[in-house]
PDB file of C-alpha atoms in Angstrom:
ATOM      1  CA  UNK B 296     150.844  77.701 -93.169  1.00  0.00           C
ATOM      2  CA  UNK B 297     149.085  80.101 -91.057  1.00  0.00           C
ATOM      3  CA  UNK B 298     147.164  83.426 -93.041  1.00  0.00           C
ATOM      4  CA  UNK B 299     149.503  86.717 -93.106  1.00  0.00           C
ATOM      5  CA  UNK B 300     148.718  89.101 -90.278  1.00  0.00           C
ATOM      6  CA  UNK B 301     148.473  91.632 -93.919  1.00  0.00           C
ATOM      7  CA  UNK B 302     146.895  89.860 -96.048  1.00  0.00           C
ATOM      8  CA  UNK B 303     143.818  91.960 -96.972  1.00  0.00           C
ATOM      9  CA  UNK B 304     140.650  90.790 -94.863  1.00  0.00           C
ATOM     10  CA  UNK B 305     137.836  92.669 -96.793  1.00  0.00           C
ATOM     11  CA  UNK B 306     136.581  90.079 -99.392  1.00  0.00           C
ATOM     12  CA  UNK B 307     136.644  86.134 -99.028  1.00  0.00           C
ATOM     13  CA  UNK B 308     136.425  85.146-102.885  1.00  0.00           C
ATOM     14  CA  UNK B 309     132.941  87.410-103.687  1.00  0.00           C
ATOM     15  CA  UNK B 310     131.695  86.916-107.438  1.00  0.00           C
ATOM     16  CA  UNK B 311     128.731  89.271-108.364  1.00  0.00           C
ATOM     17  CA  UNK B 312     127.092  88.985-111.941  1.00  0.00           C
ATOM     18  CA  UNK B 313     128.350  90.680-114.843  1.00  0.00           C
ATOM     19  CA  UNK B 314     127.218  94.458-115.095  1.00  0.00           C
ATOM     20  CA  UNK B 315     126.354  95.552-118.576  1.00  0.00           C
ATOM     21  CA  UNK B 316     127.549  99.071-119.617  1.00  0.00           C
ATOM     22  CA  UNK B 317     129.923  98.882-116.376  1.00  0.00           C
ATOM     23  CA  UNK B 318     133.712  98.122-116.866  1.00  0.00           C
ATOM     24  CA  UNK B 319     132.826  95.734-119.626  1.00  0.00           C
ATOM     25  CA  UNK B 320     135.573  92.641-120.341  1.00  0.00           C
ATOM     26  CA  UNK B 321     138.450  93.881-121.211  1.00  0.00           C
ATOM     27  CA  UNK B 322     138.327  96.339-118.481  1.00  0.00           C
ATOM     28  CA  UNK B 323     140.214  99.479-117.925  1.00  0.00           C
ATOM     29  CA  UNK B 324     143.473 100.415-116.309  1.00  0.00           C
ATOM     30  CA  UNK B 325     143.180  99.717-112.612  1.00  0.00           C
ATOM     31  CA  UNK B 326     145.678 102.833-111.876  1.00  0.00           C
ATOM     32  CA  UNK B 327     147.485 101.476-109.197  1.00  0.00           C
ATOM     33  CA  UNK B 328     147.729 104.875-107.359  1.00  0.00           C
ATOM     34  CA  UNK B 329     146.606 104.037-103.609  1.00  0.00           C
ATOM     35  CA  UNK B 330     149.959 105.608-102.744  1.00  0.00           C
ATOM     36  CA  UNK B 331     148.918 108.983-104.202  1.00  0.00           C
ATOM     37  CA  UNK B 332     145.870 109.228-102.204  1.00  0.00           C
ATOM     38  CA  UNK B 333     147.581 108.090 -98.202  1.00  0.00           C
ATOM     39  CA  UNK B 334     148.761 111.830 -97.922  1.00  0.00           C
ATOM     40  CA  UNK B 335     152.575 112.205 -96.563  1.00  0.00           C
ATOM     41  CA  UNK B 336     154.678 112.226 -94.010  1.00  0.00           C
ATOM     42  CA  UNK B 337     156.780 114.813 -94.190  1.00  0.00           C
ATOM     43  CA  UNK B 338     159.995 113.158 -92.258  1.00  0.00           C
ATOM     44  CA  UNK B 339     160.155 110.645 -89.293  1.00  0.00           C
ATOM     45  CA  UNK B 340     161.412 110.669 -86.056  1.00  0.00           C
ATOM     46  CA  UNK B 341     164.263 113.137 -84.675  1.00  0.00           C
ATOM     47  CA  UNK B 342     166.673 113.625 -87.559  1.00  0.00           C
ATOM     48  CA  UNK B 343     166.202 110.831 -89.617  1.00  0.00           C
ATOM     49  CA  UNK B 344     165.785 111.577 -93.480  1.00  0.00           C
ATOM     50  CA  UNK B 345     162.603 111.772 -95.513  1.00  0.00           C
ATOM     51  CA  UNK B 346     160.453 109.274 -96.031  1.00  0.00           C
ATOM     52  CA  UNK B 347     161.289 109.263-100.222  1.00  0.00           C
ATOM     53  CA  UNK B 348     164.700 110.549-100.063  1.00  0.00           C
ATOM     54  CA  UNK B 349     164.339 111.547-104.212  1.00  0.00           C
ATOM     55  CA  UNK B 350     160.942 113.028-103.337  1.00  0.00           C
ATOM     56  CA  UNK B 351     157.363 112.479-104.675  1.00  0.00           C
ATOM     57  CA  UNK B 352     159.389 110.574-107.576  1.00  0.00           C
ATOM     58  CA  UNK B 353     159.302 107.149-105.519  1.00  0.00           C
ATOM     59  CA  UNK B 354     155.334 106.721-105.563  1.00  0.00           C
ATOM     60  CA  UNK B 355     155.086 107.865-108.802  1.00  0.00           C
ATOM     61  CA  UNK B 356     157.614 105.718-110.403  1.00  0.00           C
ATOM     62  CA  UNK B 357     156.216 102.317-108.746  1.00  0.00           C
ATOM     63  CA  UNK B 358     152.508 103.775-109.982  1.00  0.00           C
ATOM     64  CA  UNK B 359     154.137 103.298-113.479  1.00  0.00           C
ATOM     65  CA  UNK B 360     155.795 100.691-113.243  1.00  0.00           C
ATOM     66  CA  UNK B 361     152.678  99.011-112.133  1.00  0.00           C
ATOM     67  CA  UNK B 362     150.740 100.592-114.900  1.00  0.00           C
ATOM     68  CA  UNK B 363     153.220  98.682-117.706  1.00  0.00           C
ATOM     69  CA  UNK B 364     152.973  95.824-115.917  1.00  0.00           C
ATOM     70  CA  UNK B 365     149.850  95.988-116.173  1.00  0.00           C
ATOM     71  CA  UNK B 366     149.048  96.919-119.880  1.00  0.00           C
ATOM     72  CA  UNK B 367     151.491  94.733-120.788  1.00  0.00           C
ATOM     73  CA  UNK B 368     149.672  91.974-119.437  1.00  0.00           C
ATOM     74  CA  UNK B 369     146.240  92.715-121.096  1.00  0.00           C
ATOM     75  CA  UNK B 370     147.883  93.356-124.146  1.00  0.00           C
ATOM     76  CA  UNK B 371     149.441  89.752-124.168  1.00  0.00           C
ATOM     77  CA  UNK B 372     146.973  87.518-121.981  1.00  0.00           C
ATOM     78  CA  UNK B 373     149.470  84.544-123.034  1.00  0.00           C
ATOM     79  CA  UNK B 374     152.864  86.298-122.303  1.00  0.00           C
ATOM     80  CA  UNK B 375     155.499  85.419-119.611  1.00  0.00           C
ATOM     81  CA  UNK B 376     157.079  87.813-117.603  1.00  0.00           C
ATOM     82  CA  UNK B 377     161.121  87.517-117.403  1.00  0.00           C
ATOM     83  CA  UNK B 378     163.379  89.345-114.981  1.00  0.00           C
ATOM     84  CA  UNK B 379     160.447  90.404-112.649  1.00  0.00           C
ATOM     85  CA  UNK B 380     163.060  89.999-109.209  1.00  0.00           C
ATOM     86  CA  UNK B 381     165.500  92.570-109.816  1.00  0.00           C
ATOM     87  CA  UNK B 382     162.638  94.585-109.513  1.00  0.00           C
ATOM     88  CA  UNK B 383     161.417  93.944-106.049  1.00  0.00           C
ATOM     89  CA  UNK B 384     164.973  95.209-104.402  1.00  0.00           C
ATOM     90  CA  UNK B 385     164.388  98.556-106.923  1.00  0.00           C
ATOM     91  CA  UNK B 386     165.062 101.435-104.078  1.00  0.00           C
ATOM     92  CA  UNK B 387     161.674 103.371-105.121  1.00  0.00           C
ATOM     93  CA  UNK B 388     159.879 100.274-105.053  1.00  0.00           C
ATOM     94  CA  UNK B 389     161.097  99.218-101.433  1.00  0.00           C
ATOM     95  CA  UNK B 390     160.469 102.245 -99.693  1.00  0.00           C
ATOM     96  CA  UNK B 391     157.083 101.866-100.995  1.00  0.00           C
ATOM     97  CA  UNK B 392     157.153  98.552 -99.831  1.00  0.00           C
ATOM     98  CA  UNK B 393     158.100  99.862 -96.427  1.00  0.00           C
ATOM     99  CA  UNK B 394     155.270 102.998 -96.828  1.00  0.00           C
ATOM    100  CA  UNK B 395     152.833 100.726 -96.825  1.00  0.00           C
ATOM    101  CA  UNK B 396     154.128  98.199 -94.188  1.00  0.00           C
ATOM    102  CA  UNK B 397     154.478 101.515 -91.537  1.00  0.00           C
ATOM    103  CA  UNK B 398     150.713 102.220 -92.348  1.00  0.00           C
ATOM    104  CA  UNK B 399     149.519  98.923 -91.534  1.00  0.00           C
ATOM    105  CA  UNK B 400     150.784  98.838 -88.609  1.00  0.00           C
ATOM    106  CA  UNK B 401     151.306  95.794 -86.896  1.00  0.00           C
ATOM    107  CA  UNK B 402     153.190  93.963 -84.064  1.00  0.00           C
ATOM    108  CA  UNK B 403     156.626  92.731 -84.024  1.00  0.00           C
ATOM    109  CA  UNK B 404     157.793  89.456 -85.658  1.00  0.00           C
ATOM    110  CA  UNK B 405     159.472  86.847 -83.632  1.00  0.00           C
ATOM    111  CA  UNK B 406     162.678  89.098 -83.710  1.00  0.00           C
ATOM    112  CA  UNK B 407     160.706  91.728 -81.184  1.00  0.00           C
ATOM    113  CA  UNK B 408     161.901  94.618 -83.932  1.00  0.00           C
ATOM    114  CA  UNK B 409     158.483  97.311 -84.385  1.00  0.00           C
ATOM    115  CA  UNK B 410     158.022  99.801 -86.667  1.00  0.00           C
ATOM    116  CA  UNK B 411     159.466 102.103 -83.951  1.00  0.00           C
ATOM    117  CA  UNK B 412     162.570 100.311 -83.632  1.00  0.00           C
ATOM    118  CA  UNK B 413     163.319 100.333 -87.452  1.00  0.00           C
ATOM    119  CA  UNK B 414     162.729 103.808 -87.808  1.00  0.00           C
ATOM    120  CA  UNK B 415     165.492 104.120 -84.725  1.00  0.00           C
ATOM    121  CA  UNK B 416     167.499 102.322 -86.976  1.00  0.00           C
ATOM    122  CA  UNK B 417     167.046 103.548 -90.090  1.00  0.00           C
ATOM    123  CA  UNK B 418     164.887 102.882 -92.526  1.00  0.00           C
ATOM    124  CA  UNK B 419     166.985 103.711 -95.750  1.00  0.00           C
ATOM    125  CA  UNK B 420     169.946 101.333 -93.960  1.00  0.00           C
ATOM    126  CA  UNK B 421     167.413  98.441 -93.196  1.00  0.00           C
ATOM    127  CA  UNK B 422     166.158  99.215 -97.174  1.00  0.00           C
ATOM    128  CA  UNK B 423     169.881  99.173 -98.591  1.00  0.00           C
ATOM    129  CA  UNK B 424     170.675  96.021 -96.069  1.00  0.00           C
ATOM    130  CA  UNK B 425     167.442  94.097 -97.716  1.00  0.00           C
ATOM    131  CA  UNK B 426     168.440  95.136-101.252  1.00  0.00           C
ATOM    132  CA  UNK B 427     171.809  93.869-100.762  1.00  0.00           C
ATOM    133  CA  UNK B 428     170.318  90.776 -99.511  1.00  0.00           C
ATOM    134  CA  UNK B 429     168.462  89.824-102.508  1.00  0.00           C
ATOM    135  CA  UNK B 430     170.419  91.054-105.042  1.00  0.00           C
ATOM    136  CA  UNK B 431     173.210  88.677-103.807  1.00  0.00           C
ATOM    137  CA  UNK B 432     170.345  86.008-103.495  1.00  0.00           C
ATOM    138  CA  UNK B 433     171.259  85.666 -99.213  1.00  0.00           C
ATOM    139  CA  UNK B 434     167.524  86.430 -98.061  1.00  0.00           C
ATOM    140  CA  UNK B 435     166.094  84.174 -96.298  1.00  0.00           C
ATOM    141  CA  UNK B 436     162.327  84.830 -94.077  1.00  0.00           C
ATOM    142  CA  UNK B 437     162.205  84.185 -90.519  1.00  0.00           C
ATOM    143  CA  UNK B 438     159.970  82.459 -88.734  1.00  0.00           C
ATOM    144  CA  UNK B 439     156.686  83.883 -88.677  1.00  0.00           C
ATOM    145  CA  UNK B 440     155.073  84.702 -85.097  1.00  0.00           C
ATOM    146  CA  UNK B 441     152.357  82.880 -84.338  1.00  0.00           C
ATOM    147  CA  UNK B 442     148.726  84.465 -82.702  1.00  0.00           C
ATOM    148  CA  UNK B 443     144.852  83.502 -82.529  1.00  0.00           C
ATOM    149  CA  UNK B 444     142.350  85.639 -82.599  1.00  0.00           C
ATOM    150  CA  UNK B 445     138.821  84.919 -82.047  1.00  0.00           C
ATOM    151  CA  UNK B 446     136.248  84.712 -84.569  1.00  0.00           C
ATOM    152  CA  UNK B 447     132.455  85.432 -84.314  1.00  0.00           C
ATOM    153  CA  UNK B 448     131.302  81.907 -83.989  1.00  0.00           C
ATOM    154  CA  UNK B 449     133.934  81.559 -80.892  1.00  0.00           C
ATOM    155  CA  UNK B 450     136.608  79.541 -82.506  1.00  0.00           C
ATOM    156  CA  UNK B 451     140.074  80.899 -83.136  1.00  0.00           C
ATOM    157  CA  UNK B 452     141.779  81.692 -86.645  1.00  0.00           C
ATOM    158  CA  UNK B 453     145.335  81.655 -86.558  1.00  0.00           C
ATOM    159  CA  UNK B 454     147.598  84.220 -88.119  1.00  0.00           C
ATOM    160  CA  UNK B 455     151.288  84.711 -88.815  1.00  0.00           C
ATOM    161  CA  UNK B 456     153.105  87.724 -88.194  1.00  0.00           C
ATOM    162  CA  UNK B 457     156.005  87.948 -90.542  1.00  0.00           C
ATOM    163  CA  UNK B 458     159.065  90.462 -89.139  1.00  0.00           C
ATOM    164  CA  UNK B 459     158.761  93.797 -90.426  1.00  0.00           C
ATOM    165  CA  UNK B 460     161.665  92.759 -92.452  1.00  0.00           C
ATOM    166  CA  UNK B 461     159.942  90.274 -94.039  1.00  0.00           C
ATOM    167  CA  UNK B 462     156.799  92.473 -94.459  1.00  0.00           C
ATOM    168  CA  UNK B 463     158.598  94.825 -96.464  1.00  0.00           C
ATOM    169  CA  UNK B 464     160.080  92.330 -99.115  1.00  0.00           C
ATOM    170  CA  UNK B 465     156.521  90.402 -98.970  1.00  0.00           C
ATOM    171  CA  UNK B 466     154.688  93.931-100.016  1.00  0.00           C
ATOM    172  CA  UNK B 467     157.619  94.518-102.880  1.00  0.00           C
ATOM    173  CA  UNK B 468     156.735  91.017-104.228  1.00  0.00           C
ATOM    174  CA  UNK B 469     153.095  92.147-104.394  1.00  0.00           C
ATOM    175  CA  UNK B 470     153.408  95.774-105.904  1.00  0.00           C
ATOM    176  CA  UNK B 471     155.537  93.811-109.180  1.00  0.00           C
ATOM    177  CA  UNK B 472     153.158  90.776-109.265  1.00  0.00           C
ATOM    178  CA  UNK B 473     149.861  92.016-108.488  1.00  0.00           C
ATOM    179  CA  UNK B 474     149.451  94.051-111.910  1.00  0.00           C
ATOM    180  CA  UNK B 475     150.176  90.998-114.462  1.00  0.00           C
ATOM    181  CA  UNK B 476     147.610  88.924-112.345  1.00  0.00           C
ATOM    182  CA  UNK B 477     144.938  91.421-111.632  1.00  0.00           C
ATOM    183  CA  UNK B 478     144.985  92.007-115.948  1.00  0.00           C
ATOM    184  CA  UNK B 479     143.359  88.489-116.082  1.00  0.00           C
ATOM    185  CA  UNK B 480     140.672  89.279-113.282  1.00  0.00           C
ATOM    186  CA  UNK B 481     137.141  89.880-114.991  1.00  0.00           C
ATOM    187  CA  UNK B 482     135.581  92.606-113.537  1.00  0.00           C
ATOM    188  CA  UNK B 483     133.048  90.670-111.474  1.00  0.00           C
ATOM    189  CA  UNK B 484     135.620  89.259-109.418  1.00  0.00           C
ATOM    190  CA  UNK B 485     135.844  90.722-106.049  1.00  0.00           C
ATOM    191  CA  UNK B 486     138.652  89.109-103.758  1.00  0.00           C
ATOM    192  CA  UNK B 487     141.390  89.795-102.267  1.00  0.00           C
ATOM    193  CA  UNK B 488     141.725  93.364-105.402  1.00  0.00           C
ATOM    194  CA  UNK B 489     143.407  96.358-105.314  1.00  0.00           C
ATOM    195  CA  UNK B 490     140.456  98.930-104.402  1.00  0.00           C
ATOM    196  CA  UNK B 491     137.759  96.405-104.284  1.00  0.00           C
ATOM    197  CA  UNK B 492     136.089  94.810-101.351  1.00  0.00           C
ATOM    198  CA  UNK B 493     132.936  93.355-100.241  1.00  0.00           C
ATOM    199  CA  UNK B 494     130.885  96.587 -99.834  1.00  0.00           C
ATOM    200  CA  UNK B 495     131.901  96.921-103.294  1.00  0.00           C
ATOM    201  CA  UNK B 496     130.312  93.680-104.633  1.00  0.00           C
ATOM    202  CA  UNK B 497     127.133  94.638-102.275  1.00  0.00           C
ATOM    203  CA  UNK B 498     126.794  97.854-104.707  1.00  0.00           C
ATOM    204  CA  UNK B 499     127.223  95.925-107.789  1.00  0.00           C
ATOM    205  CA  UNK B 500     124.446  93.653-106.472  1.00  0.00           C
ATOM    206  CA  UNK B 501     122.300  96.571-105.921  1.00  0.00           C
ATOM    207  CA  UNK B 502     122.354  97.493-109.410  1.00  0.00           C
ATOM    208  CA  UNK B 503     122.048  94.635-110.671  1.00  0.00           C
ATOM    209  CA  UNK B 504     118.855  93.365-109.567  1.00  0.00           C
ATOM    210  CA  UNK B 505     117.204  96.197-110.753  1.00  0.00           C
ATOM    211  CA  UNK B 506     118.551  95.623-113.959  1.00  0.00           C
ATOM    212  CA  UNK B 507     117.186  91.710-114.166  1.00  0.00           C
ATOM    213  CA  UNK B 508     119.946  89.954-112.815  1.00  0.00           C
ATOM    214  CA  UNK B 509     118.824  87.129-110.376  1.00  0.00           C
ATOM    215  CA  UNK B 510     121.785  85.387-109.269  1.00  0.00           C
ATOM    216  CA  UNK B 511     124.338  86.051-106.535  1.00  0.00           C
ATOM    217  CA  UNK B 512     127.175  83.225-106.496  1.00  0.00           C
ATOM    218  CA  UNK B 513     129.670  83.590-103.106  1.00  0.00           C
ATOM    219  CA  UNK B 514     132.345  81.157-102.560  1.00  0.00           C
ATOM    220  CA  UNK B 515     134.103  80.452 -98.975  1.00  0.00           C
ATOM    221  CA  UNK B 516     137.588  77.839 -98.693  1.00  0.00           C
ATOM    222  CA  UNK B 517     137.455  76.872 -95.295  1.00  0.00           C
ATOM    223  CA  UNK B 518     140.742  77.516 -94.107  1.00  0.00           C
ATOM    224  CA  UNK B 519     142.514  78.339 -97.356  1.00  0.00           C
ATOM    225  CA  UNK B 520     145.106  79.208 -96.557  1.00  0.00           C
ATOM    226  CA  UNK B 521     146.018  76.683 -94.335  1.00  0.00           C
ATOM    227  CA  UNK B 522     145.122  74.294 -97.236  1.00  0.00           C
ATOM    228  CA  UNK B 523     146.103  75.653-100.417  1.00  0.00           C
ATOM    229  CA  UNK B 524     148.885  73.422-102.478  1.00  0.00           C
ATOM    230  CA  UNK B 525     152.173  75.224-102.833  1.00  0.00           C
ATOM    231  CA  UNK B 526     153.112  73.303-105.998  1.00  0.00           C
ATOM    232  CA  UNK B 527     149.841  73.974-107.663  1.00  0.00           C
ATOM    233  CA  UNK B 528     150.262  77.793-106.645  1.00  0.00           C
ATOM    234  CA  UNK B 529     153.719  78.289-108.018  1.00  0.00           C
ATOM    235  CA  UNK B 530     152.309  76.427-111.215  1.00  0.00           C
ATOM    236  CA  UNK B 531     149.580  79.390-111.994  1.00  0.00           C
ATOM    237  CA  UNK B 532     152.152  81.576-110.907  1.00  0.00           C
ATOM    238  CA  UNK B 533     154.636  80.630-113.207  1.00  0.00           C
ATOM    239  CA  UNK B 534     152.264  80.431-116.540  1.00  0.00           C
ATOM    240  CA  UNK B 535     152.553  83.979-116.288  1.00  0.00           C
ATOM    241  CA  UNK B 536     155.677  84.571-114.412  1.00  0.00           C
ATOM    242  CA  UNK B 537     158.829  82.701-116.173  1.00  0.00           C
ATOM    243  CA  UNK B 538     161.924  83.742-113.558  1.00  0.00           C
ATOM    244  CA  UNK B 539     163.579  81.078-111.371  1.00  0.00           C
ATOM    245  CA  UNK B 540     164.968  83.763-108.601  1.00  0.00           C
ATOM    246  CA  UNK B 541     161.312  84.843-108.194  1.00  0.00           C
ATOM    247  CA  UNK B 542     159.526  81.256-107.871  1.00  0.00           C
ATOM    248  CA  UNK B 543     162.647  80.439-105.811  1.00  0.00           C
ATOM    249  CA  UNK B 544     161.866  83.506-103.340  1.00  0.00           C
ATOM    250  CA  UNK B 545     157.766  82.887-103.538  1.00  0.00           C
ATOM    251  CA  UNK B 546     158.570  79.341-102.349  1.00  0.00           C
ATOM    252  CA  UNK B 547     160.589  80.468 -99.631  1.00  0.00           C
ATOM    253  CA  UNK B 548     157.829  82.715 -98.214  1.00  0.00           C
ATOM    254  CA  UNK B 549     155.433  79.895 -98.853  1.00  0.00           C
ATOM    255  CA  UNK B 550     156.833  77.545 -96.737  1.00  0.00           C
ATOM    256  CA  UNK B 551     158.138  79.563 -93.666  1.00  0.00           C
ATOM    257  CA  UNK B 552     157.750  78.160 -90.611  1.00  0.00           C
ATOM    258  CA  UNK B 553     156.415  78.656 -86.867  1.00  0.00           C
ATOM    259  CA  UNK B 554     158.445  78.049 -83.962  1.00  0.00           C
ATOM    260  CA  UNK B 555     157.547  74.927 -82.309  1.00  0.00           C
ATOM    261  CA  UNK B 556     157.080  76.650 -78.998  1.00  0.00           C
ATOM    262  CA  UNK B 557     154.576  78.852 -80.478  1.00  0.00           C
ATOM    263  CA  UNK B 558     152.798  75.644 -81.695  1.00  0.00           C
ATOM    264  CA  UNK B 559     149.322  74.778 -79.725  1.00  0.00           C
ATOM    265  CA  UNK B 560     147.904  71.101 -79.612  1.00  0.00           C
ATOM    266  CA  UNK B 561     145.227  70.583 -82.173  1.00  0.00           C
ATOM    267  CA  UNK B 562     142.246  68.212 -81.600  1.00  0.00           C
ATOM    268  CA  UNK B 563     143.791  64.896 -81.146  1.00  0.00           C
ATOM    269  CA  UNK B 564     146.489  65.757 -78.800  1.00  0.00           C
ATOM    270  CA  UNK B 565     149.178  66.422 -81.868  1.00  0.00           C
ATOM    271  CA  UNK B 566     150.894  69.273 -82.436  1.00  0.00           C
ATOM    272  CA  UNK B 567     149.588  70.909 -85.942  1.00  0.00           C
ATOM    273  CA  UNK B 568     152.590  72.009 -88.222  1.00  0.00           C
ATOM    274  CA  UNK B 569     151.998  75.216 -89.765  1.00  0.00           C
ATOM    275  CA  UNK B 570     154.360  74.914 -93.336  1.00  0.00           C
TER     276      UNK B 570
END
């Protein structure tokens, strides 16, 4: 399993101490608005329609769906979610699925098809064409396209570049999830959050230590995500998240694979298998 070309790259697992007086357990609503505050694109290329063909409405509705989610969750720290996956092919939710994929940018899959070429397309008839797809339970992921890049030390971390297809319907899994999980994040948690990142742990360490606190605990996986056990993942996952199509479609991501010809020879002379 190589990393995600999107996963976010900010924070690697920070944990600062707890801050009296500041976002105290129990926390507050996270207000899943980073949609709100990208600014708009008024249309795309040469005559195709608006980006949120019903308007403003499409942001705005995931925001609040996000923020029951959400509330929900803190309300009932033991409850299990049901019927979570009809909600991923929601139209509002996957053309903010695709908003975000378009401004992350990113290289083709293994299918060659950009951001450019979807847009050529159509974006609301790729949409439709993925709804369809997992309403009727026929998605599957490609491949994932394989690249190194090189890290500061000198040796090279691999990542997988999903196609933009599968980018979308990967970022419409994470707007539904990511609010029942991040409820049971404390607030000195820093990885891998909605609006929170390293420089943000390095502030809450600056006011801490003025304040008496002494200890700073950091925590790296070595390759993580080339490590982490599937079964054990879907098992967390599903003591909040009780829906078969979901963990079905979660696995499915989980255990795409990489072209053998993209495979390089790993020390030993044997091809590694990225699954």
């Amino acid at each position: 399993m190589v990393k995600l070309v999107g996963a976010q790259r900010e924070s690697d697992g920070v944990v600062v101490p707890l801050i009296a007086g500041r976002n105290p357990a129990g926390g507050k609503d996270p207000d899943f608005g980073d949609a709100e505050r990208r600014g708009t694109r008024k249309g795309m290329t040469g005559t195709a329609p608006s980006n949120y063909p019903r308007g403003r409405q499409a942001p705005v509705n995931v925001r609040r769906l996000q923020n029951r989610l959400w509330a929900a969750a803190k309300q009932s720290p033991g409850r299990r979610f049901h019927a979570l996956y009809d909600r991923i092919y929601r139209s509002d939710v996957l053309w903010e699925a695709w908003e975000r994929v378009r401004a992350n940018r990113g290289a083709a899959g293994v299918d060659g098809v950009t951001l450019a070429v979807v847009e050529d397309y159509g974006v609301t008839r790729m949409l439709s064409e993925i709804a369809a797809d997992l309403r009727a339970g026929n998605y599957h992921p490609a491949p994932v396209r394989r690249v190194e890049i090189p890290k500061p030390d000198g040796r090279l971390r691999p990542l997988g570049i999903p196609t933009v297809r599968d980018r979308v319907v990967q970022q419409a899994t994470k707007l539904v999830l990511e609010p029942i999980f991040e409820a049971d994040f404390l607030p000195c948690s820093f990885g891998f959050r909605p609006k929170r990142s390293a420089t943000d742990a390095l502030e809450a360490i600056r006011v801490a230590f003025p304040r008496g606190r002494q200890f700073v605990f950091e925590a790296d996986i070595r390759d993580f995500f080339g490590t982490i056990d599937h079964d054990r993942l879907l098992g967390l996952v599903e003591a909040r998240v009780s829906d078969r199509r979901m963990s079905r479609s979660l696995l499915k991501s989980l255990r795409v694979v990489v072209p053998v010809f993209m495979l390089q020879r790993a020390s030993g002379g044997q091809y590694r298998r990225w699954v």
